Amino acid sequence: MATDSTHRCDRIWTNARLATMTAAGTIENGMVAAKDGRIVHAGPVDARYDAAEIIDCEGRWITPGFIDCHTHLIHAGNRAHEFELRLAGASYADIARAGGGIVSTMTATRAASEEELVASALDRLDALVAEGLTTIEVKSGYGLSTEAELKMLRAARRLGAERDVRVTTTFLGAHALPPEFTDNADGYVDLICNEMIPAVATEGLADAVDAFCEGIGFTPGQVSRVFEAARVHGLPVKLHAEQLSNLHGAALAAGFDALSADHLEFLDDVGIEAMAKAGSVAVLLPGAFYFTRETKLPPIDALRAAGVPIALATDCNPGTSPLTSLLLVMNMAATLFRLTVDECLAGVTREAARALGLLGETGTLEAGKSCDLAIWDVERPAELVYRMGANPLHARVWKGL
Ligand code: DI6
Ligand code: FE
């Protein structure tokens, strides 16, 4: 019965257990109430909340909707043949000579239409959504020309119109050197700074700018130039840093107040200190670590000690992480990196939101945020991390629906 003290909502999920991912921790006998797409209450069952639609969760667990904060979801083709060659003993150089590697994905991506890029990415997106994903970051970086990079970003934006997900896009022109610029990396960086970033910014196609700082990618000096151009256009930055070697990319990124530095196997104490100071998130990518059979572990204990927030993501890409499961990412992070269950869950919710600059909008169960939920058929949250190849998702809610 509606009284003065009744809060009228649109929908209520009750008789649930909540992993709030806030200081409130987990709540037994909890409820989430939503109005106009936003959470108005996430806490103990409270009779003052009423709604037209009340969903009995029968004791199931509710977590925030999952967030994949680092993907290369838009690309054409795959590199299964390259994988076979590698299994047969071919080296990276052999594969590059045979036309493999990032450049083969670039060729396929340039040849694909925007529609084809959307269609192939939707297959991968649907796999992630089926496991409770509600927000995803998608990078460019396989076009490597102004036209093809813009095409990738437009395709990425369209994913958010095709599915009930929040899509953030990242311009990654500095991913690899296109063949037109062989032996002229600085010339390509000129193109990125003087043409690509202004075009991307003018069309509003990117929410952030990323680069691959590596011996086989771009030098710190080149990355600085890209970041300066991003700053001029008001775009936040993030960086593929310290994946294969230590070029001190994380510290460089932190100097530009980066949202995140990602990979980080070869990160050192100076980089950790700089990230802690800047508030940059460490995005760990255990799928790439696993698939490339890396043996150098990211410095987890030092990141913890310095209070650097840790997020997890798929790095979904055809070369080093053909992975479309955040549940498996959590299992790998626990098994390979020894992250705790709490750290794994935070890594694909709260900290992933932080890495995208979206913590005010999603990533925890808190009044005021978008009502993005994943409802799970599990007895305890640890099951989400422990099981491999199972999908206990019962229902997914995005913006209260
Ligand atoms: N780091 C990686 O591991 C991938 N990109 C990057 O910056 C590799 C992408 C690919 O091989 O297609
Ligand atoms: Fe990546």
mmCIF file of C-alpha atoms and ligand atoms in Angstrom:
data_model
loop_
_atom_site.group_PDB
_atom_site.id
_atom_site.type_symbol
_atom_site.label_atom_id
_atom_site.label_comp_id
_atom_site.label_asym_id
_atom_site.label_seq_id
_atom_site.Cartn_x
_atom_site.Cartn_y
_atom_site.Cartn_z
ATOM 1 C CA MET A 1 0.000 0.000 0.000
ATOM 2 C CA ALA A 2 1.539 3.311 -1.050
ATOM 3 C CA THR A 3 1.978 5.747 1.814
ATOM 4 C CA ASP A 4 3.924 8.990 2.167
ATOM 5 C CA SER A 5 7.039 7.105 3.178
ATOM 6 C CA THR A 6 6.828 4.716 0.215
ATOM 7 C CA HIS A 7 9.359 5.132 -2.575
ATOM 8 C CA ARG A 8 7.661 4.267 -5.820
ATOM 9 C CA CYS A 9 10.117 2.631 -8.256
ATOM 10 C CA ASP A 10 9.943 0.997 -11.653
ATOM 11 C CA ARG A 11 11.427 -2.367 -10.745
ATOM 12 C CA ILE A 12 12.683 -4.148 -7.676
ATOM 13 C CA TRP A 13 14.893 -7.230 -7.473
ATOM 14 C CA THR A 14 14.380 -8.713 -4.047
ATOM 15 C CA ASN A 15 15.335 -11.793 -2.026
ATOM 16 C CA ALA A 16 18.846 -11.469 -3.415
ATOM 17 C CA ARG A 17 22.372 -11.543 -2.100
ATOM 18 C CA LEU A 18 24.374 -8.499 -3.181
ATOM 19 C CA ALA A 19 28.061 -8.163 -3.946
ATOM 20 C CA THR A 20 27.896 -4.366 -3.806
ATOM 21 C CA MET A 21 31.623 -3.790 -4.522
ATOM 22 C CA THR A 22 31.397 -0.818 -2.125
ATOM 23 C CA ALA A 23 32.403 -0.436 1.515
ATOM 24 C CA ALA A 24 29.042 -2.075 2.306
ATOM 25 C CA GLY A 25 30.543 -5.369 1.105
ATOM 26 C CA THR A 26 28.118 -8.259 0.635
ATOM 27 C CA ILE A 27 24.510 -8.112 1.777
ATOM 28 C CA GLU A 28 22.368 -11.144 2.585
ATOM 29 C CA ASN A 29 18.620 -10.699 2.171
ATOM 30 C CA GLY A 30 19.165 -7.718 -0.106
ATOM 31 C CA MET A 31 17.294 -5.800 -2.753
ATOM 32 C CA VAL A 32 17.968 -3.468 -5.647
ATOM 33 C CA ALA A 33 15.344 -0.887 -6.591
ATOM 34 C CA ALA A 34 15.489 1.089 -9.846
ATOM 35 C CA LYS A 35 13.735 4.147 -11.175
ATOM 36 C CA ASP A 36 14.317 5.785 -14.557
ATOM 37 C CA GLY A 37 17.172 3.383 -15.191
ATOM 38 C CA ARG A 38 19.089 4.261 -12.050
ATOM 39 C CA ILE A 39 19.593 2.478 -8.760
ATOM 40 C CA VAL A 40 17.637 4.191 -5.969
ATOM 41 C CA HIS A 41 18.402 1.572 -3.331
ATOM 42 C CA ALA A 42 20.889 -1.304 -3.154
ATOM 43 C CA GLY A 43 20.991 -2.755 0.320
ATOM 44 C CA PRO A 44 18.965 -4.732 2.840
ATOM 45 C CA VAL A 45 15.353 -5.508 1.911
ATOM 46 C CA ASP A 46 13.385 -2.392 2.821
ATOM 47 C CA ALA A 47 9.583 -2.390 2.790
ATOM 48 C CA ARG A 48 9.443 1.317 1.993
ATOM 49 C CA TYR A 49 10.356 0.556 -1.617
ATOM 50 C CA ASP A 50 7.516 -0.457 -3.900
ATOM 51 C CA ALA A 51 7.309 -1.048 -7.644
ATOM 52 C CA ALA A 52 4.978 -2.208 -10.378
ATOM 53 C CA GLU A 53 7.344 -5.058 -11.116
ATOM 54 C CA ILE A 54 8.921 -7.034 -8.304
ATOM 55 C CA ILE A 55 11.344 -9.814 -9.213
ATOM 56 C CA ASP A 56 12.029 -12.554 -6.685
ATOM 57 C CA CYS A 57 15.701 -13.524 -7.096
ATOM 58 C CA GLU A 58 15.237 -16.645 -4.923
ATOM 59 C CA GLY A 59 18.498 -16.036 -3.099
ATOM 60 C CA ARG A 60 20.611 -15.586 -6.203
ATOM 61 C CA TRP A 61 23.679 -13.315 -6.173
ATOM 62 C CA ILE A 62 23.652 -9.910 -7.848
ATOM 63 C CA THR A 63 26.882 -8.238 -8.920
ATOM 64 C CA PRO A 64 27.325 -5.042 -10.907
ATOM 65 C CA GLY A 65 27.145 -5.716 -14.655
ATOM 66 C CA PHE A 66 30.568 -6.783 -15.913
ATOM 67 C CA ILE A 67 32.869 -4.314 -17.668
ATOM 68 C CA ASP A 68 35.570 -5.213 -20.203
ATOM 69 C CA CYS A 69 37.888 -2.187 -20.113
ATOM 70 C CA HIS A 70 40.446 -3.230 -22.790
ATOM 71 C CA THR A 71 39.425 -4.877 -26.071
ATOM 72 C CA HIS A 72 40.308 -4.875 -29.730
ATOM 73 C CA LEU A 73 36.837 -6.240 -30.484
ATOM 74 C CA ILE A 74 36.605 -4.655 -33.948
ATOM 75 C CA HIS A 75 38.793 -6.512 -36.432
ATOM 76 C CA ALA A 76 38.364 -8.610 -39.561
ATOM 77 C CA GLY A 77 39.488 -12.189 -40.007
ATOM 78 C CA ASN A 78 41.331 -14.241 -37.445
ATOM 79 C CA ARG A 79 44.825 -15.618 -37.044
ATOM 80 C CA ALA A 80 44.049 -19.293 -36.456
ATOM 81 C CA HIS A 81 46.432 -20.265 -39.247
ATOM 82 C CA GLU A 82 49.217 -18.282 -37.620
ATOM 83 C CA PHE A 83 48.442 -20.134 -34.413
ATOM 84 C CA GLU A 84 48.843 -23.449 -36.258
ATOM 85 C CA LEU A 85 52.162 -22.327 -37.711
ATOM 86 C CA ARG A 86 53.371 -21.378 -34.254
ATOM 87 C CA LEU A 87 52.351 -24.782 -32.901
ATOM 88 C CA ALA A 88 54.385 -26.327 -35.727
ATOM 89 C CA GLY A 89 57.426 -24.401 -34.553
ATOM 90 C CA ALA A 90 57.408 -21.251 -36.693
ATOM 91 C CA SER A 91 58.944 -18.151 -35.132
ATOM 92 C CA TYR A 92 57.425 -14.680 -35.002
ATOM 93 C CA ALA A 93 59.819 -13.609 -37.771
ATOM 94 C CA ASP A 94 58.792 -16.581 -39.978
ATOM 95 C CA ILE A 95 55.172 -15.591 -39.553
ATOM 96 C CA ALA A 96 55.839 -11.942 -40.329
ATOM 97 C CA ARG A 97 57.697 -12.992 -43.508
ATOM 98 C CA ALA A 98 54.701 -15.143 -44.490
ATOM 99 C CA GLY A 99 52.489 -12.049 -44.218
ATOM 100 C CA GLY A 100 51.177 -12.796 -40.711
ATOM 101 C CA GLY A 101 51.018 -10.708 -37.574
ATOM 102 C CA ILE A 102 49.256 -7.406 -36.936
ATOM 103 C CA VAL A 103 49.707 -6.371 -40.572
ATOM 104 C CA SER A 104 47.612 -9.323 -41.797
ATOM 105 C CA THR A 105 44.763 -8.173 -39.543
ATOM 106 C CA MET A 106 45.286 -4.628 -40.826
ATOM 107 C CA THR A 107 44.936 -5.818 -44.428
ATOM 108 C CA ALA A 108 41.738 -7.715 -43.646
ATOM 109 C CA THR A 109 40.329 -4.809 -41.622
ATOM 110 C CA ARG A 110 41.040 -2.277 -44.350
ATOM 111 C CA ALA A 111 39.294 -4.530 -46.873
ATOM 112 C CA ALA A 112 36.188 -5.022 -44.706
ATOM 113 C CA SER A 113 33.154 -2.740 -44.849
ATOM 114 C CA GLU A 114 31.888 -0.999 -41.726
ATOM 115 C CA GLU A 115 28.911 -3.387 -41.776
ATOM 116 C CA GLU A 116 31.188 -6.429 -41.907
ATOM 117 C CA LEU A 117 33.242 -5.114 -39.007
ATOM 118 C CA VAL A 118 30.100 -4.578 -36.942
ATOM 119 C CA ALA A 119 28.750 -8.046 -37.773
ATOM 120 C CA SER A 120 31.902 -9.934 -36.812
ATOM 121 C CA ALA A 121 32.325 -7.896 -33.624
ATOM 122 C CA LEU A 122 28.718 -8.597 -32.620
ATOM 123 C CA ASP A 123 29.502 -12.328 -32.441
ATOM 124 C CA ARG A 124 32.242 -11.605 -29.947
ATOM 125 C CA LEU A 125 30.171 -9.007 -28.088
ATOM 126 C CA ASP A 126 27.285 -11.461 -27.721
ATOM 127 C CA ALA A 127 29.589 -13.968 -26.036
ATOM 128 C CA LEU A 128 30.599 -11.315 -23.490
ATOM 129 C CA VAL A 129 27.025 -10.118 -22.978
ATOM 130 C CA ALA A 130 25.923 -13.717 -22.341
ATOM 131 C CA GLU A 131 28.190 -13.588 -19.277
ATOM 132 C CA GLY A 132 26.674 -10.432 -17.849
ATOM 133 C CA LEU A 133 28.699 -7.685 -19.551
ATOM 134 C CA THR A 134 27.024 -4.263 -19.631
ATOM 135 C CA THR A 135 29.957 -1.960 -20.563
ATOM 136 C CA ILE A 136 32.820 -2.459 -23.017
ATOM 137 C CA GLU A 137 35.780 -0.475 -24.285
ATOM 138 C CA VAL A 138 36.693 -0.984 -27.949
ATOM 139 C CA LYS A 139 39.903 0.206 -29.609
ATOM 140 C CA SER A 140 40.823 1.059 -33.162
ATOM 141 C CA GLY A 141 44.351 0.170 -34.291
ATOM 142 C CA TYR A 142 43.980 -2.263 -37.172
ATOM 143 C CA GLY A 143 43.193 0.392 -39.796
ATOM 144 C CA LEU A 144 46.407 2.411 -39.517
ATOM 145 C CA SER A 145 45.221 4.957 -42.089
ATOM 146 C CA THR A 146 42.960 7.892 -41.290
ATOM 147 C CA GLU A 147 40.064 6.478 -43.254
ATOM 148 C CA ALA A 148 40.349 2.936 -41.879
ATOM 149 C CA GLU A 149 40.827 4.081 -38.287
ATOM 150 C CA LEU A 150 37.695 6.254 -38.524
ATOM 151 C CA LYS A 151 35.827 3.295 -40.030
ATOM 152 C CA MET A 152 36.807 1.113 -37.073
ATOM 153 C CA LEU A 153 35.682 3.732 -34.560
ATOM 154 C CA ARG A 154 32.355 4.247 -36.325
ATOM 155 C CA ALA A 155 31.827 0.478 -36.285
ATOM 156 C CA ALA A 156 32.680 0.423 -32.579
ATOM 157 C CA ARG A 157 30.167 3.180 -31.826
ATOM 158 C CA ARG A 158 27.492 1.266 -33.744
ATOM 159 C CA LEU A 159 27.861 -1.731 -31.430
ATOM 160 C CA GLY A 160 26.208 0.387 -28.758
ATOM 161 C CA ALA A 161 23.193 0.942 -31.006
ATOM 162 C CA GLU A 162 22.938 -2.743 -31.941
ATOM 163 C CA ARG A 163 23.031 -4.121 -28.398
ATOM 164 C CA ASP A 164 22.028 -3.002 -24.905
ATOM 165 C CA VAL A 165 25.550 -2.155 -23.804
ATOM 166 C CA ARG A 166 27.532 0.966 -23.013
ATOM 167 C CA VAL A 167 30.415 1.271 -25.485
ATOM 168 C CA THR A 168 33.436 3.485 -24.954
ATOM 169 C CA THR A 169 35.863 3.886 -27.838
ATOM 170 C CA THR A 170 39.612 4.391 -27.854
ATOM 171 C CA PHE A 171 41.755 5.634 -30.725
ATOM 172 C CA LEU A 172 44.832 3.382 -31.066
ATOM 173 C CA GLY A 173 46.417 4.657 -34.263
ATOM 174 C CA ALA A 174 49.832 4.079 -32.661
ATOM 175 C CA HIS A 175 49.375 0.293 -32.524
ATOM 176 C CA ALA A 176 51.708 -0.771 -35.346
ATOM 177 C CA LEU A 177 53.577 0.777 -38.238
ATOM 178 C CA PRO A 178 51.633 0.453 -41.500
ATOM 179 C CA PRO A 179 53.673 -0.699 -44.544
ATOM 180 C CA GLU A 180 53.342 2.740 -46.185
ATOM 181 C CA PHE A 181 55.595 4.094 -43.426
ATOM 182 C CA THR A 182 58.264 1.365 -43.217
ATOM 183 C CA ASP A 183 61.437 3.025 -41.891
ATOM 184 C CA ASN A 184 59.468 6.233 -41.265
ATOM 185 C CA ALA A 185 57.797 5.791 -37.899
ATOM 186 C CA ASP A 186 58.121 9.502 -37.122
ATOM 187 C CA GLY A 187 56.284 10.290 -40.337
ATOM 188 C CA TYR A 188 53.449 8.019 -39.245
ATOM 189 C CA VAL A 189 53.374 9.693 -35.823
ATOM 190 C CA ASP A 190 53.087 13.034 -37.654
ATOM 191 C CA LEU A 191 50.031 11.676 -39.454
ATOM 192 C CA ILE A 192 48.533 10.479 -36.155
ATOM 193 C CA CYS A 193 49.081 13.853 -34.462
ATOM 194 C CA ASN A 194 48.263 16.193 -37.326
ATOM 195 C CA GLU A 195 45.473 14.367 -39.111
ATOM 196 C CA MET A 196 44.067 11.344 -37.301
ATOM 197 C CA ILE A 197 43.577 12.726 -33.774
ATOM 198 C CA PRO A 198 42.062 16.011 -35.024
ATOM 199 C CA ALA A 199 39.666 14.040 -37.279
ATOM 200 C CA VAL A 200 38.703 11.620 -34.515
ATOM 201 C CA ALA A 201 38.151 14.515 -32.102
ATOM 202 C CA THR A 202 36.127 16.562 -34.603
ATOM 203 C CA GLU A 203 33.796 13.642 -35.256
ATOM 204 C CA GLY A 204 33.587 12.775 -31.549
ATOM 205 C CA LEU A 205 34.545 9.194 -32.342
ATOM 206 C CA ALA A 206 36.879 8.468 -29.430
ATOM 207 C CA ASP A 207 36.624 8.756 -25.661
ATOM 208 C CA ALA A 208 40.355 8.200 -25.140
ATOM 209 C CA VAL A 209 43.697 7.752 -26.906
ATOM 210 C CA ASP A 210 45.969 4.711 -26.478
ATOM 211 C CA ALA A 211 49.355 3.641 -27.893
ATOM 212 C CA PHE A 212 51.600 0.563 -27.913
ATOM 213 C CA CYS A 213 54.874 1.546 -26.247
ATOM 214 C CA GLU A 214 57.257 -1.283 -27.077
ATOM 215 C CA GLY A 215 60.336 -2.218 -29.087
ATOM 216 C CA ILE A 216 58.009 -3.624 -31.753
ATOM 217 C CA GLY A 217 55.632 -0.676 -31.305
ATOM 218 C CA PHE A 218 56.409 2.990 -30.631
ATOM 219 C CA THR A 219 59.160 4.666 -28.598
ATOM 220 C CA PRO A 220 58.426 6.711 -25.461
ATOM 221 C CA GLY A 221 59.297 9.862 -27.429
ATOM 222 C CA GLN A 222 56.757 8.991 -30.106
ATOM 223 C CA VAL A 223 54.124 8.104 -27.504
ATOM 224 C CA SER A 224 54.697 11.493 -25.830
ATOM 225 C CA ARG A 225 53.919 13.238 -29.084
ATOM 226 C CA VAL A 226 50.697 11.241 -29.476
ATOM 227 C CA PHE A 227 49.716 12.068 -25.889
ATOM 228 C CA GLU A 228 50.434 15.782 -26.406
ATOM 229 C CA ALA A 229 48.080 15.767 -29.387
ATOM 230 C CA ALA A 230 45.447 13.961 -27.313
ATOM 231 C CA ARG A 231 45.798 16.577 -24.580
ATOM 232 C CA VAL A 232 45.348 19.412 -27.090
ATOM 233 C CA HIS A 233 42.043 17.816 -28.112
ATOM 234 C CA GLY A 234 40.929 17.173 -24.539
ATOM 235 C CA LEU A 235 41.124 13.387 -24.790
ATOM 236 C CA PRO A 236 42.312 11.281 -21.823
ATOM 237 C CA VAL A 237 45.057 8.723 -22.439
ATOM 238 C CA LYS A 238 45.967 5.155 -21.549
ATOM 239 C CA LEU A 239 48.881 2.992 -22.649
ATOM 240 C CA HIS A 240 49.938 -0.554 -23.600
ATOM 241 C CA ALA A 241 53.025 -0.501 -21.386
ATOM 242 C CA GLU A 242 55.720 -2.882 -20.193
ATOM 243 C CA GLN A 243 54.219 -5.933 -21.927
ATOM 244 C CA LEU A 244 57.426 -7.370 -23.411
ATOM 245 C CA SER A 245 60.105 -5.077 -21.989
ATOM 246 C CA ASN A 246 60.505 -2.072 -19.713
ATOM 247 C CA LEU A 247 60.516 1.195 -21.666
ATOM 248 C CA HIS A 248 59.116 3.063 -18.627
ATOM 249 C CA GLY A 249 55.839 3.610 -20.446
ATOM 250 C CA ALA A 250 53.694 3.447 -17.304
ATOM 251 C CA ALA A 251 55.566 6.366 -15.735
ATOM 252 C CA LEU A 252 55.308 8.280 -18.995
ATOM 253 C CA ALA A 253 51.553 7.659 -19.112
ATOM 254 C CA ALA A 254 51.152 8.621 -15.451
ATOM 255 C CA GLY A 255 52.838 11.925 -16.318
ATOM 256 C CA PHE A 256 49.877 12.547 -18.614
ATOM 257 C CA ASP A 257 47.396 11.570 -15.845
ATOM 258 C CA ALA A 258 46.562 8.372 -17.734
ATOM 259 C CA LEU A 259 43.336 6.588 -16.901
ATOM 260 C CA SER A 260 45.290 3.334 -16.972
ATOM 261 C CA ALA A 261 48.452 1.546 -17.991
ATOM 262 C CA ASP A 262 47.808 -1.936 -19.338
ATOM 263 C CA HIS A 263 49.702 -5.315 -19.437
ATOM 264 C CA LEU A 264 52.587 -4.306 -17.070
ATOM 265 C CA GLU A 265 54.493 -7.600 -16.763
ATOM 266 C CA PHE A 266 57.811 -5.689 -16.875
ATOM 267 C CA LEU A 267 56.681 -2.752 -14.694
ATOM 268 C CA ASP A 268 59.230 -1.550 -12.097
ATOM 269 C CA ASP A 269 58.948 0.297 -8.760
ATOM 270 C CA VAL A 270 59.402 3.722 -10.339
ATOM 271 C CA GLY A 271 56.476 3.041 -12.666
ATOM 272 C CA ILE A 272 54.335 1.773 -9.799
ATOM 273 C CA GLU A 273 55.080 4.876 -7.739
ATOM 274 C CA ALA A 274 54.173 7.140 -10.654
ATOM 275 C CA MET A 275 50.911 5.259 -11.252
ATOM 276 C CA ALA A 276 49.987 5.452 -7.567
ATOM 277 C CA LYS A 277 50.581 9.216 -7.555
ATOM 278 C CA ALA A 278 48.577 9.794 -10.726
ATOM 279 C CA GLY A 279 45.750 7.456 -9.708
ATOM 280 C CA SER A 280 46.193 5.437 -12.906
ATOM 281 C CA VAL A 281 44.621 1.972 -12.873
ATOM 282 C CA ALA A 282 46.759 -1.120 -13.589
ATOM 283 C CA VAL A 283 44.826 -3.119 -16.192
ATOM 284 C CA LEU A 284 46.078 -6.717 -16.180
ATOM 285 C CA LEU A 285 45.419 -8.944 -19.191
ATOM 286 C CA PRO A 286 45.867 -12.570 -18.156
ATOM 287 C CA GLY A 287 44.521 -13.874 -21.486
ATOM 288 C CA ALA A 288 47.463 -12.371 -23.375
ATOM 289 C CA PHE A 289 49.857 -13.599 -20.667
ATOM 290 C CA TYR A 290 48.445 -17.113 -21.054
ATOM 291 C CA PHE A 291 48.186 -17.201 -24.846
ATOM 292 C CA THR A 292 51.725 -15.915 -25.449
ATOM 293 C CA ARG A 293 53.036 -18.233 -22.718
ATOM 294 C CA GLU A 294 54.658 -15.283 -20.922
ATOM 295 C CA THR A 295 56.517 -16.278 -17.783
ATOM 296 C CA LYS A 296 57.243 -12.864 -16.251
ATOM 297 C CA LEU A 297 54.461 -12.061 -13.784
ATOM 298 C CA PRO A 298 53.174 -8.515 -13.296
ATOM 299 C CA PRO A 299 54.342 -7.116 -9.910
ATOM 300 C CA ILE A 300 51.068 -7.788 -8.082
ATOM 301 C CA ASP A 301 52.354 -7.473 -4.497
ATOM 302 C CA ALA A 302 54.070 -4.173 -5.236
ATOM 303 C CA LEU A 303 50.939 -2.824 -6.937
ATOM 304 C CA ARG A 304 48.903 -3.822 -3.875
ATOM 305 C CA ALA A 305 51.415 -2.291 -1.483
ATOM 306 C CA ALA A 306 51.359 0.982 -3.409
ATOM 307 C CA GLY A 307 47.558 1.025 -3.497
ATOM 308 C CA VAL A 308 47.356 1.010 -7.300
ATOM 309 C CA PRO A 309 43.849 -0.141 -8.309
ATOM 310 C CA ILE A 310 43.885 -3.348 -10.377
ATOM 311 C CA ALA A 311 41.419 -3.999 -13.209
ATOM 312 C CA LEU A 312 41.151 -7.056 -15.474
ATOM 313 C CA ALA A 313 40.161 -7.275 -19.139
ATOM 314 C CA THR A 314 40.101 -9.715 -22.043
ATOM 315 C CA ASP A 315 42.400 -7.765 -24.441
ATOM 316 C CA CYS A 316 40.227 -9.574 -27.019
ATOM 317 C CA ASN A 317 42.366 -9.489 -30.181
ATOM 318 C CA PRO A 318 43.167 -11.982 -32.945
ATOM 319 C CA GLY A 319 46.923 -12.150 -32.316
ATOM 320 C CA THR A 320 47.623 -12.538 -28.615
ATOM 321 C CA SER A 321 44.284 -12.989 -26.831
ATOM 322 C CA PRO A 322 41.379 -14.420 -28.854
ATOM 323 C CA LEU A 323 39.295 -14.412 -25.697
ATOM 324 C CA THR A 324 35.671 -13.434 -25.121
ATOM 325 C CA SER A 325 35.035 -14.483 -21.515
ATOM 326 C CA LEU A 326 35.432 -12.272 -18.455
ATOM 327 C CA LEU A 327 34.640 -15.296 -16.280
ATOM 328 C CA LEU A 328 37.700 -17.037 -17.713
ATOM 329 C CA VAL A 329 39.735 -13.840 -17.299
ATOM 330 C CA MET A 330 38.921 -13.924 -13.578
ATOM 331 C CA ASN A 331 39.878 -17.594 -13.336
ATOM 332 C CA MET A 332 43.192 -16.897 -15.100
ATOM 333 C CA ALA A 333 43.886 -13.873 -12.887
ATOM 334 C CA ALA A 334 43.373 -16.011 -9.799
ATOM 335 C CA THR A 335 45.255 -19.049 -11.096
ATOM 336 C CA LEU A 336 48.126 -17.338 -12.895
ATOM 337 C CA PHE A 337 48.454 -14.072 -10.911
ATOM 338 C CA ARG A 338 47.088 -15.242 -7.519
ATOM 339 C CA LEU A 339 44.524 -12.452 -7.313
ATOM 340 C CA THR A 340 41.891 -12.999 -4.618
ATOM 341 C CA VAL A 341 38.228 -13.545 -5.466
ATOM 342 C CA ASP A 342 37.451 -10.006 -4.283
ATOM 343 C CA GLU A 343 40.207 -8.571 -6.455
ATOM 344 C CA CYS A 344 38.971 -10.549 -9.472
ATOM 345 C CA LEU A 345 35.383 -9.366 -9.052
ATOM 346 C CA ALA A 346 36.469 -5.775 -8.463
ATOM 347 C CA GLY A 347 38.706 -6.068 -11.519
ATOM 348 C CA VAL A 348 35.796 -6.651 -13.888
ATOM 349 C CA THR A 349 33.410 -4.227 -12.135
ATOM 350 C CA ARG A 350 34.516 -1.307 -9.950
ATOM 351 C CA GLU A 351 38.130 -1.031 -11.087
ATOM 352 C CA ALA A 352 37.252 -1.572 -14.749
ATOM 353 C CA ALA A 353 34.774 1.314 -14.436
ATOM 354 C CA ARG A 354 37.514 3.422 -12.853
ATOM 355 C CA ALA A 355 39.876 2.552 -15.731
ATOM 356 C CA LEU A 356 37.308 3.963 -18.159
ATOM 357 C CA GLY A 357 36.563 7.084 -16.110
ATOM 358 C CA LEU A 358 33.039 5.720 -15.554
ATOM 359 C CA LEU A 359 33.075 5.040 -11.826
ATOM 360 C CA GLY A 360 30.431 7.703 -11.247
ATOM 361 C CA GLU A 361 28.122 5.888 -13.650
ATOM 362 C CA THR A 362 28.546 2.132 -13.164
ATOM 363 C CA GLY A 363 30.739 -0.567 -11.596
ATOM 364 C CA THR A 364 29.161 -0.823 -8.118
ATOM 365 C CA LEU A 365 25.700 -1.385 -6.659
ATOM 366 C CA GLU A 366 25.021 2.077 -5.285
ATOM 367 C CA ALA A 367 22.140 4.538 -5.345
ATOM 368 C CA GLY A 368 22.560 7.067 -8.138
ATOM 369 C CA LYS A 369 24.369 4.773 -10.584
ATOM 370 C CA SER A 370 22.996 3.222 -13.725
ATOM 371 C CA CYS A 371 21.095 0.040 -12.815
ATOM 372 C CA ASP A 372 23.519 -2.386 -14.533
ATOM 373 C CA LEU A 373 23.248 -5.821 -12.925
ATOM 374 C CA ALA A 374 24.301 -9.402 -13.426
ATOM 375 C CA ILE A 375 22.225 -11.986 -11.557
ATOM 376 C CA TRP A 376 23.959 -15.305 -10.945
ATOM 377 C CA ASP A 377 22.912 -18.854 -10.149
ATOM 378 C CA VAL A 378 25.716 -19.436 -7.659
ATOM 379 C CA GLU A 379 25.968 -20.189 -3.964
ATOM 380 C CA ARG A 380 28.906 -17.836 -3.424
ATOM 381 C CA PRO A 381 30.777 -15.291 -5.569
ATOM 382 C CA ALA A 382 33.915 -17.467 -5.521
ATOM 383 C CA GLU A 383 32.129 -19.829 -7.929
ATOM 384 C CA LEU A 384 32.309 -17.126 -10.610
ATOM 385 C CA VAL A 385 36.093 -17.214 -10.389
ATOM 386 C CA TYR A 386 36.584 -20.911 -9.669
ATOM 387 C CA ARG A 387 34.624 -22.552 -12.449
ATOM 388 C CA MET A 388 36.054 -22.887 -15.966
ATOM 389 C CA GLY A 389 33.829 -23.055 -19.018
ATOM 390 C CA ALA A 390 30.579 -22.720 -17.088
ATOM 391 C CA ASN A 391 28.222 -19.771 -17.385
ATOM 392 C CA PRO A 392 25.941 -19.411 -14.363
ATOM 393 C CA LEU A 393 24.368 -16.132 -15.528
ATOM 394 C CA HIS A 394 20.652 -16.107 -14.707
ATOM 395 C CA ALA A 395 19.765 -12.633 -16.003
ATOM 396 C CA ARG A 396 21.374 -9.372 -17.044
ATOM 397 C CA VAL A 397 19.981 -5.878 -16.473
ATOM 398 C CA TRP A 398 21.183 -2.776 -18.303
ATOM 399 C CA LYS A 399 19.881 0.664 -17.310
ATOM 400 C CA GLY A 400 17.147 -0.896 -15.223
ATOM 401 C CA LEU A 401 15.742 -3.131 -17.970
HETATM 402 N N1 DI6 B 1 49.707 -5.806 -27.654
HETATM 403 C C1 DI6 B 1 49.336 -7.025 -28.007
HETATM 404 O O1 DI6 B 1 49.632 -8.023 -27.441
HETATM 405 C C2 DI6 B 1 48.450 -6.925 -29.153
HETATM 406 N N2 DI6 B 1 48.456 -5.542 -29.407
HETATM 407 C C3 DI6 B 1 49.180 -4.943 -28.517
HETATM 408 O O2 DI6 B 1 49.323 -3.742 -28.491
HETATM 409 C C4 DI6 B 1 48.797 -7.727 -30.340
HETATM 410 C C5 DI6 B 1 47.763 -7.498 -31.400
HETATM 411 C C6 DI6 B 1 47.899 -8.436 -32.562
HETATM 412 O O3 DI6 B 1 48.826 -9.257 -32.627
HETATM 413 O O4 DI6 B 1 47.022 -8.353 -33.447
HETATM 414 FE FE FE B 2 45.646 -4.642 -26.215
#
